[in-house]
Coordinates of C-alpha atoms and ligand atoms in Angstrom, one line a residue:
X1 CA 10.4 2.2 -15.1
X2 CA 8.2 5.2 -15.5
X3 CA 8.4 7.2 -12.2
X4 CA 4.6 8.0 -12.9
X5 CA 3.9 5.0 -12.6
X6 CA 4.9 4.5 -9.0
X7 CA 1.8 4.5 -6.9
X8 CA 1.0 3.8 -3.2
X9 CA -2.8 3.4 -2.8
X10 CA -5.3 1.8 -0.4
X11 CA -9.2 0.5 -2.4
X12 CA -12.3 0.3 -0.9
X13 CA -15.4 -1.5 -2.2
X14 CA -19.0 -2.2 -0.8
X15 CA -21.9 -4.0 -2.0
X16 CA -25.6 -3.7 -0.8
X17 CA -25.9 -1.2 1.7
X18 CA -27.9 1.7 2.4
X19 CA -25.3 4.1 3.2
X20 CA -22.8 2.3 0.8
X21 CA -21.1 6.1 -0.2
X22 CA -20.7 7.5 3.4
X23 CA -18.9 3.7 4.5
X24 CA -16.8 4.1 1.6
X25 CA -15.9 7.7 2.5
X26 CA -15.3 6.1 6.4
X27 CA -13.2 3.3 4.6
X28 CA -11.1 5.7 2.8
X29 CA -10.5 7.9 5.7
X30 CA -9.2 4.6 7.7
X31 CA -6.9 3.6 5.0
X32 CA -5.7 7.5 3.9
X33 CA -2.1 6.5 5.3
X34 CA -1.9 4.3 1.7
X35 CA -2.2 7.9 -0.3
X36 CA -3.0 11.3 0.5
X37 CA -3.0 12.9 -2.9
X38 CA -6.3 11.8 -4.3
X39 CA -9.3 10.3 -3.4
X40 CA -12.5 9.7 -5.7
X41 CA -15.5 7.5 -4.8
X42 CA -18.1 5.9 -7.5
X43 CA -21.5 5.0 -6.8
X44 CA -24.2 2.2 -8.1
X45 CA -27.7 3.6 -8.4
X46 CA -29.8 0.4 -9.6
X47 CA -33.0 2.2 -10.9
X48 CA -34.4 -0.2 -13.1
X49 CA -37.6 -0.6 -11.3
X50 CA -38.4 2.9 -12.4
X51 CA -37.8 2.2 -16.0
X52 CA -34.3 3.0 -16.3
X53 CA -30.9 1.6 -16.5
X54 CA -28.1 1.4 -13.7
X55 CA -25.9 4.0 -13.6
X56 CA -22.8 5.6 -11.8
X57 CA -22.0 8.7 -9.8
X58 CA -18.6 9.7 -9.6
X59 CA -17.0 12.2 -7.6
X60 CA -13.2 12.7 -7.4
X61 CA -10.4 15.1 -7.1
X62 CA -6.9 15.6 -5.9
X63 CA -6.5 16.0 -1.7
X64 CA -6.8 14.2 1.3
X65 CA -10.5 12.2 1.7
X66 CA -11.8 14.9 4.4
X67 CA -11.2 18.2 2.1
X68 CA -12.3 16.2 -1.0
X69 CA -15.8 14.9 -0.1
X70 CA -18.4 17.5 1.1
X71 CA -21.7 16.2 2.5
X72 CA -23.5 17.3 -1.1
X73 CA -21.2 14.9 -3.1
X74 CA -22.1 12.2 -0.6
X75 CA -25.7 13.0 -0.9
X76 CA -24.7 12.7 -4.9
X77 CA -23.3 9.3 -4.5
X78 CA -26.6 7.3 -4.3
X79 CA -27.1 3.6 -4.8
X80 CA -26.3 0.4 -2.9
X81 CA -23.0 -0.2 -4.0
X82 CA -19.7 1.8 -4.6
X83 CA -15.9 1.7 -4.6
X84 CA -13.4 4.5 -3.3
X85 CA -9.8 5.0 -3.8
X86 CA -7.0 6.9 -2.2
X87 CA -3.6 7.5 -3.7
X88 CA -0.1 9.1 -3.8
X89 CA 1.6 9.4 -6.8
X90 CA 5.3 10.5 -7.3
X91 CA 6.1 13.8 -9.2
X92 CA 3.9 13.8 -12.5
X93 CA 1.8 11.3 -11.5
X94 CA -0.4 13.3 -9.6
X95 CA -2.9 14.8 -12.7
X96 CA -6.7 14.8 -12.7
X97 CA -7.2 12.8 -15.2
X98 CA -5.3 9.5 -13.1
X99 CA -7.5 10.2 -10.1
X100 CA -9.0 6.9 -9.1
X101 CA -11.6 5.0 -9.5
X102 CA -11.2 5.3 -13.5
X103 CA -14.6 4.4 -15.2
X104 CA -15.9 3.6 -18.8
X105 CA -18.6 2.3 -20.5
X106 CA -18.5 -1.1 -22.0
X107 CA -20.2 -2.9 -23.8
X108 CA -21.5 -4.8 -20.9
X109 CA -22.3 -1.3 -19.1
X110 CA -20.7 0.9 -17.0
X111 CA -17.4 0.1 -15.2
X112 CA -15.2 1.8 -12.5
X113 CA -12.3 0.5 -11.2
X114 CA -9.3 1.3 -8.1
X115 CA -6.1 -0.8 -8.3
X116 CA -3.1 -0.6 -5.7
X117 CA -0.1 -2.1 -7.2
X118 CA 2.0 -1.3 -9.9
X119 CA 1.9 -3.5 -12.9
X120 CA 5.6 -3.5 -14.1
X121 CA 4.5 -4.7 -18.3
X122 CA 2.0 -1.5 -18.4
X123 CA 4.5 0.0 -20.7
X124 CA 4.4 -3.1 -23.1
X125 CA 0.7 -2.9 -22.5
X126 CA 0.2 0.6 -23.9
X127 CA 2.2 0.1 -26.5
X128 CA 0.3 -2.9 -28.0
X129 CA -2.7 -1.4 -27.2
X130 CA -2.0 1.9 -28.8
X131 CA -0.5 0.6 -31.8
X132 CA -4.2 -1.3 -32.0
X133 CA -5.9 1.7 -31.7
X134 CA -6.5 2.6 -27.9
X135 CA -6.9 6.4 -26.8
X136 CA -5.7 6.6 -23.4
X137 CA -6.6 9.5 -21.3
X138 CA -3.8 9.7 -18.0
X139 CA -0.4 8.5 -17.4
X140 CA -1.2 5.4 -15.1
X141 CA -1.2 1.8 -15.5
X142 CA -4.6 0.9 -14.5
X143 CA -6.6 2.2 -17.5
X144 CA -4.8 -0.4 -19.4
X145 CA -7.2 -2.5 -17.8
X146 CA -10.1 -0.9 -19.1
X147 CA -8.7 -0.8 -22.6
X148 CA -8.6 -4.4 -22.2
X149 CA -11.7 -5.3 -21.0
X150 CA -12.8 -3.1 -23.8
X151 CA -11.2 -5.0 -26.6
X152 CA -12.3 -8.8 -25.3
X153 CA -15.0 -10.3 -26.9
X154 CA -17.0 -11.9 -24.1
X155 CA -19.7 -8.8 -22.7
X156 CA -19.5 -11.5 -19.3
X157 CA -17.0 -9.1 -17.2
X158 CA -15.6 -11.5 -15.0
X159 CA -14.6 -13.9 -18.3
X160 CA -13.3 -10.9 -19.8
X161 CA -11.9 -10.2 -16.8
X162 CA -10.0 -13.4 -16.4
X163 CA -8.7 -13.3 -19.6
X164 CA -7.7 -9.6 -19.5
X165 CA -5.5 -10.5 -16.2
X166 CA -3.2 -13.3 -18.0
X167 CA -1.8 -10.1 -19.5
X168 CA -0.8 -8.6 -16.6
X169 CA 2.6 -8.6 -14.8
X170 CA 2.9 -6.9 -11.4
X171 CA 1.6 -6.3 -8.7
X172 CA -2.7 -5.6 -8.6
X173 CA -5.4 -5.7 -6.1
X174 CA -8.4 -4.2 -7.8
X175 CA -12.0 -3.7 -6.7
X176 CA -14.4 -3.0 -10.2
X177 CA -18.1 -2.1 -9.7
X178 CA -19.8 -3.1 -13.0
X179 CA -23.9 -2.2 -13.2
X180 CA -24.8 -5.4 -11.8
X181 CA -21.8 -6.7 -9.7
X182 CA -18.6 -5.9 -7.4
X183 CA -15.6 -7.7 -8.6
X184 CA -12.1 -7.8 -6.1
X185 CA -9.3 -9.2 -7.8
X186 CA -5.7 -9.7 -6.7
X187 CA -2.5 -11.0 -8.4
X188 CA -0.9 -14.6 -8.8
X189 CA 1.7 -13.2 -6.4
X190 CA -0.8 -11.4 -4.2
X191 CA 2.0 -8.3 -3.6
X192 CA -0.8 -6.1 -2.0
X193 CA -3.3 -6.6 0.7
X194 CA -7.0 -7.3 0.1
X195 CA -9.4 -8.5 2.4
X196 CA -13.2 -9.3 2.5
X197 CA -15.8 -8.3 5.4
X198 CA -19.2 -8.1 6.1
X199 CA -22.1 -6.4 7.6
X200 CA -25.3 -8.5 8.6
X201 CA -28.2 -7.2 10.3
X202 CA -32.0 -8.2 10.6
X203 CA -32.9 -7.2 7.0
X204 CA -29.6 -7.3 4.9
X205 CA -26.2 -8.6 4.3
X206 CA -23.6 -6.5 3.1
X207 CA -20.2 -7.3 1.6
X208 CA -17.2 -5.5 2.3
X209 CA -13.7 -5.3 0.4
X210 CA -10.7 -2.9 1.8
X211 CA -7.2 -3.0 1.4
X212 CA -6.7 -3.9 5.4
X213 CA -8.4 -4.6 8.0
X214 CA -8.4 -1.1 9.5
X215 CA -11.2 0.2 7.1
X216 CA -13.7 -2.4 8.3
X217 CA -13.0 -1.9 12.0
X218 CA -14.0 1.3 11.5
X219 CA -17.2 0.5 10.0
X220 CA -18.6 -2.1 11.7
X221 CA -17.7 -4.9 9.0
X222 CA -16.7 -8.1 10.3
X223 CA -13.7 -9.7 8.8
X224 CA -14.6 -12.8 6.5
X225 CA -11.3 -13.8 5.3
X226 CA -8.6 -12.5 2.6
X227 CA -9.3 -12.4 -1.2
X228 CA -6.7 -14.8 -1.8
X229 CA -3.3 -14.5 -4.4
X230 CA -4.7 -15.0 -8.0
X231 CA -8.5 -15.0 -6.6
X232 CA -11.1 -13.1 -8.9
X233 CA -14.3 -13.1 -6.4
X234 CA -17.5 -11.3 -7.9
X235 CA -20.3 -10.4 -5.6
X236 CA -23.7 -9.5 -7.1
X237 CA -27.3 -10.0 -5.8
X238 CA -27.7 -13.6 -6.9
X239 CA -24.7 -15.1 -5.7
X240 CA -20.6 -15.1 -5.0
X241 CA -18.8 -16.6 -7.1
X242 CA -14.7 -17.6 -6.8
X243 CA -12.1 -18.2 -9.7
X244 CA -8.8 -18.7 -10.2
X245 CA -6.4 -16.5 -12.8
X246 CA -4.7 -19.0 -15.0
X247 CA -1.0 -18.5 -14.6
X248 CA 0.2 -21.3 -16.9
X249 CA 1.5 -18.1 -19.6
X250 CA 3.0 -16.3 -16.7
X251 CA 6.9 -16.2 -16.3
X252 CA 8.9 -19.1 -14.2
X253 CA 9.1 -17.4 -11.1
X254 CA 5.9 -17.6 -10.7
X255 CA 5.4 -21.1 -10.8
X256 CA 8.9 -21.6 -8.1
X257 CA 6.8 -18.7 -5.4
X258 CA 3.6 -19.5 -3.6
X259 CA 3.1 -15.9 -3.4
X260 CA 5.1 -12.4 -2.8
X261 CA 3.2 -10.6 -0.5
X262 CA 5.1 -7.4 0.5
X263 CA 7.3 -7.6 3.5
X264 CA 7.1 -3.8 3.6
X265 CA 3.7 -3.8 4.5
X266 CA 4.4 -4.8 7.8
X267 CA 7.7 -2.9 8.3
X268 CA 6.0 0.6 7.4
X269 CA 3.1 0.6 5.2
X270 CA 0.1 -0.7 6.7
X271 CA -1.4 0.9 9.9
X272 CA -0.4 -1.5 12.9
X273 CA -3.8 -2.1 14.3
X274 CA -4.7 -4.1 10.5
X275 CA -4.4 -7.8 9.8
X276 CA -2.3 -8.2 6.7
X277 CA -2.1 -11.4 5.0
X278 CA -3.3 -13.4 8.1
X279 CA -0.9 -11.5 10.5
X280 CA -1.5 -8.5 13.3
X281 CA 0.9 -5.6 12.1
X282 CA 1.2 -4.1 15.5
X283 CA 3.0 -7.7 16.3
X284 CA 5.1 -8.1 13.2
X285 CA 6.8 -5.2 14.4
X286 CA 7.0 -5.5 17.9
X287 CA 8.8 -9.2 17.0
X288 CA 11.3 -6.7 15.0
X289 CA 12.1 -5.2 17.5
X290 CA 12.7 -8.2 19.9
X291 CA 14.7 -9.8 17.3
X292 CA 17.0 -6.3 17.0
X293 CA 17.7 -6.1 20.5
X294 CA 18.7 -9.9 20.3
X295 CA 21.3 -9.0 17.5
X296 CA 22.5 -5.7 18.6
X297 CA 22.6 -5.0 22.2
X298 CA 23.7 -1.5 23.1
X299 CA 24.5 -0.3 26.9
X300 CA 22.0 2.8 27.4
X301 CA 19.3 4.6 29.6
X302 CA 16.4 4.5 27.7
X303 CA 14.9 3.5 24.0
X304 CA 13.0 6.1 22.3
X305 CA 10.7 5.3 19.1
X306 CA 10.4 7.6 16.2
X307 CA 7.0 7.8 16.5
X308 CA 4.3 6.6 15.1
X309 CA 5.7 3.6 12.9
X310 CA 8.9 3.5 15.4
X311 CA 6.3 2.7 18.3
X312 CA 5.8 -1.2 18.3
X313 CA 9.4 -2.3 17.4
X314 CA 10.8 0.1 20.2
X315 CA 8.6 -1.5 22.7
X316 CA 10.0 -5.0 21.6
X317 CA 13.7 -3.5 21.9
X318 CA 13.0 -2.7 25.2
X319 CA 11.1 -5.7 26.4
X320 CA 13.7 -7.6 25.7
X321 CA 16.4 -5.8 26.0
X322 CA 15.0 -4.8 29.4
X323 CA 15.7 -0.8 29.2
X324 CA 13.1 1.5 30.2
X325 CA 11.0 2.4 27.0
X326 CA 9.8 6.4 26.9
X327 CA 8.8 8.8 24.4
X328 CA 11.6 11.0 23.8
X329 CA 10.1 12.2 20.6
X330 CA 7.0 14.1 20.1
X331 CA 4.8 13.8 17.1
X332 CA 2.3 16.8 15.7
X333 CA -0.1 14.6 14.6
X334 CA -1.8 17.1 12.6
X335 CA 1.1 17.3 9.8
X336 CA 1.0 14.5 7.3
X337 CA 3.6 12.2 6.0
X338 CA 6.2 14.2 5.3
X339 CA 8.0 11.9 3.3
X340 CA 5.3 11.3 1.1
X341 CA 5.7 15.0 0.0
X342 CA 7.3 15.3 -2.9
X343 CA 10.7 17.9 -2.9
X344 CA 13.6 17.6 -0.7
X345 CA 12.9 21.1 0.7
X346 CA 9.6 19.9 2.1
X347 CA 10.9 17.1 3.8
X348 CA 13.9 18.6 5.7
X349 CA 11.5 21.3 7.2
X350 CA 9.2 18.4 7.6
X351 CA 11.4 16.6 10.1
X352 CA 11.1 19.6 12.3
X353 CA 7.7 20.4 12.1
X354 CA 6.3 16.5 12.8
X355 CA 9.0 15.7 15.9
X356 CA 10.0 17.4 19.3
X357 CA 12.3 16.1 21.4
X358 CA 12.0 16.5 24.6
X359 CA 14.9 17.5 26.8
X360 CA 13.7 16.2 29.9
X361 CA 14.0 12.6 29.2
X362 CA 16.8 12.9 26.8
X363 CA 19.3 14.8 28.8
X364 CA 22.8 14.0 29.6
X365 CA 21.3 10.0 28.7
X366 CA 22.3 7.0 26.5
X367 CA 19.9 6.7 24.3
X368 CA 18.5 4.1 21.3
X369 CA 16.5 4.8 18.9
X370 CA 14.4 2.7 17.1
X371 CA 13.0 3.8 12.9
X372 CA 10.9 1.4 11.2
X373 CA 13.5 1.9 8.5
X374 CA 16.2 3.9 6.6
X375 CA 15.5 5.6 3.5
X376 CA 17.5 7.9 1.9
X377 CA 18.9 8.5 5.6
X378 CA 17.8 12.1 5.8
X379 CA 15.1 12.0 8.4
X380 CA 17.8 10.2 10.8
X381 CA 20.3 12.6 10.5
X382 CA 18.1 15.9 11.7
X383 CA 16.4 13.5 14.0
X384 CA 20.4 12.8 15.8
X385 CA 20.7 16.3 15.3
X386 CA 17.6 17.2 17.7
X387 CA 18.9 14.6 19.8
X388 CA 22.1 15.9 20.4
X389 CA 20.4 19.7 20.5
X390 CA 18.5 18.4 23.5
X391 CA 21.2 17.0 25.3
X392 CA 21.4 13.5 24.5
X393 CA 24.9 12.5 25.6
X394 CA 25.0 9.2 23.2
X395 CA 22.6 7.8 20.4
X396 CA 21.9 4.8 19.1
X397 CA 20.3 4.2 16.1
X398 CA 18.6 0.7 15.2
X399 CA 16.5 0.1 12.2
X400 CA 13.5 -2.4 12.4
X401 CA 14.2 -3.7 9.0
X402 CA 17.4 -4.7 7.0
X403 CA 19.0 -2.4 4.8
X404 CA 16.9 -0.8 1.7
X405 CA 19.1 -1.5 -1.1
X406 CA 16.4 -1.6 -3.9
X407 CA 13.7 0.0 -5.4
X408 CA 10.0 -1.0 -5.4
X409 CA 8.5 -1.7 -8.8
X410 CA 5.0 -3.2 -6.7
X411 CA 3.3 -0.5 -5.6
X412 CA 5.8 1.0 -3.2
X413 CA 7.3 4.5 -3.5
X414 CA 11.1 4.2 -2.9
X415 CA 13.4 6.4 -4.4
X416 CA 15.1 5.4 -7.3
X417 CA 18.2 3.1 -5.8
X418 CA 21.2 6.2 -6.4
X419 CA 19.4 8.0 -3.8
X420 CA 19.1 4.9 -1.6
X421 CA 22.0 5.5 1.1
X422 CA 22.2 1.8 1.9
X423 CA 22.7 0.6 -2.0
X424 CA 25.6 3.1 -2.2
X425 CA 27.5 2.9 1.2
X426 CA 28.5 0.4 3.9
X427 CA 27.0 0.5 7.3
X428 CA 29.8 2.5 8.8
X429 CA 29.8 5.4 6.1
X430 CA 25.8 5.7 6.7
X431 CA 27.0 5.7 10.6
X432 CA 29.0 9.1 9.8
X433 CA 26.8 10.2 7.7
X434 CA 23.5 10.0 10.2
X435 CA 26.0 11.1 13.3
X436 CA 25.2 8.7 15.6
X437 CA 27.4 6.7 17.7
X438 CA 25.9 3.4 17.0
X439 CA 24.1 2.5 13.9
X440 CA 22.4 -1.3 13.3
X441 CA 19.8 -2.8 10.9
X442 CA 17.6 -5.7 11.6
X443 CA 19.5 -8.9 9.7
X444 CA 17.3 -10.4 6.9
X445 CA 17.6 -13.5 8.7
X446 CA 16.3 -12.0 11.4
X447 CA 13.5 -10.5 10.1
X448 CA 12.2 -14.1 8.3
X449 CA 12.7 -15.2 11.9
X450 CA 10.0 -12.3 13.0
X451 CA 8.3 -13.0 10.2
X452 CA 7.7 -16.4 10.5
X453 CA 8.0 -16.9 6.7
X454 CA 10.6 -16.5 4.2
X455 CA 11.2 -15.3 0.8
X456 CA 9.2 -18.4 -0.6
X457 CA 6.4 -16.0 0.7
X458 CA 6.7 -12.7 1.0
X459 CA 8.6 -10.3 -1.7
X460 CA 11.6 -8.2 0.2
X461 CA 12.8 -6.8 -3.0
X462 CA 13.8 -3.6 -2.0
X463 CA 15.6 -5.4 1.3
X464 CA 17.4 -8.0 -0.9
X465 CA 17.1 -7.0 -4.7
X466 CA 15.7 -10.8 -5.5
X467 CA 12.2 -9.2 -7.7
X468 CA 10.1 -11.6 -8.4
X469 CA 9.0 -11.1 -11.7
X470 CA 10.8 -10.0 -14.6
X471 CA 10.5 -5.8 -14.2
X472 CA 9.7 -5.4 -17.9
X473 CA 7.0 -8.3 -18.4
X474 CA 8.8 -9.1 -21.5
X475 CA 8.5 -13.0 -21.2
X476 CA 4.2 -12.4 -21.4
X477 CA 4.6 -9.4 -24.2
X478 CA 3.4 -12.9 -26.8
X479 CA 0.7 -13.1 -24.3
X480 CA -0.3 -9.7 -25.2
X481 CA 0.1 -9.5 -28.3
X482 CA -2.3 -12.7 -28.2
X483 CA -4.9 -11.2 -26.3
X484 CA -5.2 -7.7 -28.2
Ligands
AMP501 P1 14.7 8.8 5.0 O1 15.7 7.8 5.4 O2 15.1 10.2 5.4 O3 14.5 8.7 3.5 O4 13.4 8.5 5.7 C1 13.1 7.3 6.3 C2 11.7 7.3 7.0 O5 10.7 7.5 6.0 C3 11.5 6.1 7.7 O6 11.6 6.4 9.1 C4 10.1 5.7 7.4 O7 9.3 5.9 8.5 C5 9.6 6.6 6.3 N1 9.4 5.8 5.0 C6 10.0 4.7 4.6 N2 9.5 4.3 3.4 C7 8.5 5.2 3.1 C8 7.6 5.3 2.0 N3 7.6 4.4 1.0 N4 6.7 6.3 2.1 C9 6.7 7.1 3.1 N5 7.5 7.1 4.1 C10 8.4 6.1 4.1

C-alpha cells in the first residue's frame, strides 16, 4: 500500500443556491477536522441563457480553508452549484497537483470531483489504465475515476458512472458536479460518512451533501437522510434520481457484510456534535466511556479527559463510575492536530504546546485519564509525564477504544502497523512504556455493546485486523480489465 495514498478527507457539495461558494466555504470550515492540508472549491456557472455554455471555476491550494479562500476567490466562484474538499495527506501526498476537487473535461462536459476514502485496487487501476494509454497528473487514487469515466462509452455520467464504480474496491464517498447535475456516491460497504440536507425557503429548494452532519448545522441545511452504502443519487434541476451499484462482480465479502461503516468515526474522527451513520457521536462515546468504567474500575479522586476527543467518554467514566469528572488538562485551541503533522519532531513538541495541566486539581490526587485511543503511544507518555510534573500522585490511563493493532487501508491515517505500539507489545509492556500505574482499553466486546452493532456492520479493522475486502482488489482486476 502506497503511503500516498492514505488520505483523511471530509466533501462538501451544494446544488441551487445563491450563495452556493460561500456555504461550501462554511461547509468546509465545519468539517476542516477531516484534513487540514488542502482545501479547493469548484463552482457551476450555468450561463446558457446568455448564449454560452456551463462552465467551472476552480480555486484550490494547499492550507487550512480560512488562509486558503480570500473573499476575491469567493467572489470568483460564481454559479448555483459547487463542491469543496478538505484533506490531509501523509508524507508525499501532499503536492498541488492532488489538491481536491480534481476536474476534467469529458465528453459529456466538464467534471469535478472530491472523494474521502481510499480505494485499496487504485494501483491495479493505474496500471491497466496506463498500459491503455491514460496520462495521469498526481499521485492519488481518485483521478483514476476520471480516467474511467473518460474511457466509457455512454456521454450519460451517471451510466458511466455506475459502470465506472464496479471497478472499484475500497472505500469512496464522492460528490461530482457535472455541467448539468450534482452526483453523491458512496461504496457497497459505505466505509465513510455521507449525508444529504436541504435548504427551503419561499422561492427555492436547495440540496445539500457533506461528509457529517456538522457542516449543515452550520449552514442552516436541514438533515434529509444518509446517501446510503452503494447509493449513486444525482440531483439536477429536473429531478432526483436513486440507483443502486451493482455488486454482483465484487469480491465474497461483500455479499457476507451489510455494510462496513468505520467504527473509527465515532471513536476519534468525526466531530461529536455530527450524526454518523444514523447515530449522535457525542453519545457513541460517552457509552465508551460507561462501558470502560464497567470493565475497569480503578480507586481514584478524579477523571480527567484528554481533551477535546477525551471529553465525552470521560464524562461516561465518571457517570458511572461515580468520581467527580474535572478538566485537569488544558487545551490551546488555537494549535491544530498535532498528530496530523507529519515528523516525529513536530509531534513531541506538539504535546506540549496543545495541553497544560493544571496543578491545582491534579495535586497529590489519584487520577484517571480517559484518550479516545492509543496510537503509537507517544502522546500518553508526555501526557503521564505532565501529570506526574504537576503532582499527580497516581494515574490511570483508560482508552475509549480496544487496542489498535492494524492499519487503515479506508481512508484512515494510521501508521504503518511496526509503529503501532499495541500490534507489537502486550498491555503490560505498553503500561511501562506510557508510565502509568494503571493502563486499560475498552474490550471489543464492549465497544459492539456501546455500539449497538457489530462487525456485521461496521469495519473495526485497525481494532481487530478482520479487513473487509481483499487490500489489493485483485479478485475484480478481470473486472477491470473488462471495463477498460
Ligand atoms: P499516539 O498514541 O501518540 O500515536 O497518539 C494517540 C492520539 O492521537 C489519540 O489520543 C488520538 O486522539 C489521536 N489520533 C488517533 N488516531 C488519529 C488519526 N488517525 N489522526 C489524528 N489523530 C489521531
Amino acid at each position: 500500500m502506497k503511503n500516498s495514498w492514505k488520505d483523511e478527507c471530509g466533501v462538501f457539495g451544494i446544488w441551487n443556491h445563491p450563495e452556493a461558494a460561500r456555504l461550501t466555504y462554511l461547509g468546509l470550515y465545519a468539517l476542516q477536522h477531516r484534513g487540514q492540508e488542502s482545501a479547493g472549491i469548484v463552482s457551476l456557472e450555468m450561463t446558457e441563457a446568455a448564449g454560452s455554455k456551463p462552465v467551472h471555476h476552480i480555486y484550490k491550494s494547499l492550507g487550512l480553508v480560512a488562509d486558503v479562500f480570500k473573499e476575491t476567490h469567493l467572489n470568483q466562484l460564481r454559479g448555483l452549484s459547487a463542491i469543496g474538499h478538505v484533506r490531509y495527506s501523509t508524507t508525499g501526498g501532499n503536492l498541488l497537483s492532488n489538491v481536491q476537487p480534481l476536474t476534467s473535461n469529458l465528453l459529456s462536459g466538464p467534471v469535478a470531483i472530491a472523494h474521502n476514502g481510499n480505494i485499496v485496487n487504485s494501483a491495479v487501476l493505474r496500471e491497466a489504465l496506463q498500459r491503455d494509454g491514460s496520462i495521469f497528473q498526481g499521485t492519488n487514487d481518485t483521478e483514476a475515476v476520471l480516467h474511467l469515466l473518460a474511457k466509457n462509452p455512454s456521454t450519460h455520467l451517471r451510466s458511466a458512472l455506475k459502470e465506472s464504480l464496479q471497478c472499484l474496491e475500497g472505500a469512496y464517498s464522492f460528490v461530482i458536479l457535472a455541467h448539468d447535475r450534482l452526483i453523491a456516491a458512496r461504496d457497497p460497504l459505505g466505509f465513510r460518512p455521507l449525508v444529504l440536507g436541504r435548504i427551503e425557503n419561499s422561492s427555492s429548494l436547495s440540496y445539500v451533501v457533506a461528509s457529517e452532519t456538522c457542516a449543515l448545522d452550520l449552514i442552516g441545511a436541514e438533515f434529509v437522510r444518509e446517501i446510503e452504502p452503494g447509493e449513486i443519487l444525482e440531483i439536477s434541476s429536473k429531478e432526483m434520481v436513486s440507483e443502486r451499484i451493482p455488486t454482483a462482480a465484487k469480491s465474497n465479502s461483500v455479499s457476507v457484510r451489510k455494510s462496513a461503516q468505520c467504527v473509527f468515526e465515532h471513536v476519534y474522527f468525526s466531530r461529536p456534535d455530527s450524526v454518523v451513520f444514523g447515530r449522535s457521536v457525542y453519545n457513541s462515546r460517552k457509552r465508551f466511556g460507561h462501558q470502560l468504567a464497567q470493565e475497569s474500575q480503578v480507586e481514584a479522586d478524579v477523571v480527567i479527559p484528554v481533551p477535546d476527543s477525551g471529553v465525552p467518554s470521560a464524562l461516561g467514566y465518571s457517570q458511572t463510575s461515580g468520581i467527580p469528572f474535572e478538566f485537569g488538562l488544558i487545551r490551546n485551541h488555537y494549535v491544530g492536530r498535532t498528530f496530523i503533522q507529519p515528523g516525529q519532531g513536530v509531534r513531541d513538541v506538539g504535546v506540549k504546546i496543545k495541553l497544560n495541566p493544571q496543578p491545582g486539581i491534579l495535586k497529590g490526587k489519584r487520577i484517571i485519564v480517559i484518550d479516545d485511543s492509543l496510537v503509537r503511544g507517544t502522546t500518553s507518555q508526555k501526557i503521564i509525564q505532565m501529570l506526574r510534573a504537576a503532582g499527580a500522585k497516581e494515574v490511570h490511563l483508560r482508552i475509549a477504544s480496544p487496542p489498535t493493532v492494524g492499519p487503515c487501508y479506508y481512508g484512515v491515517d494510521t501508521p504503518q502497523k511496526s509503529e503501532l505500539i499495541a500490534s507489537m507489545q502486550s498491555v503490560e509492556d505498553i503500561r511501562q512504556f506510557i508510565g502509568a500505574d494503571t493502563l486499560a482499553y475498552l474490550s471489543e466486546k464492549g465497544m459492539w455493546k456501546a455500539m449497538e452493532g457489530g462487525p456485521e456492520t461496521f469495519c473495526a479493522a485497525c481494532f481487530n485486523g478482520d479487513y473487509p475486502t481483499s487490500l489489493k482488489g485483485v479478485e475484480i482486476k478481470k473486472t477491470v480489465e473488462k471495463n477498460i
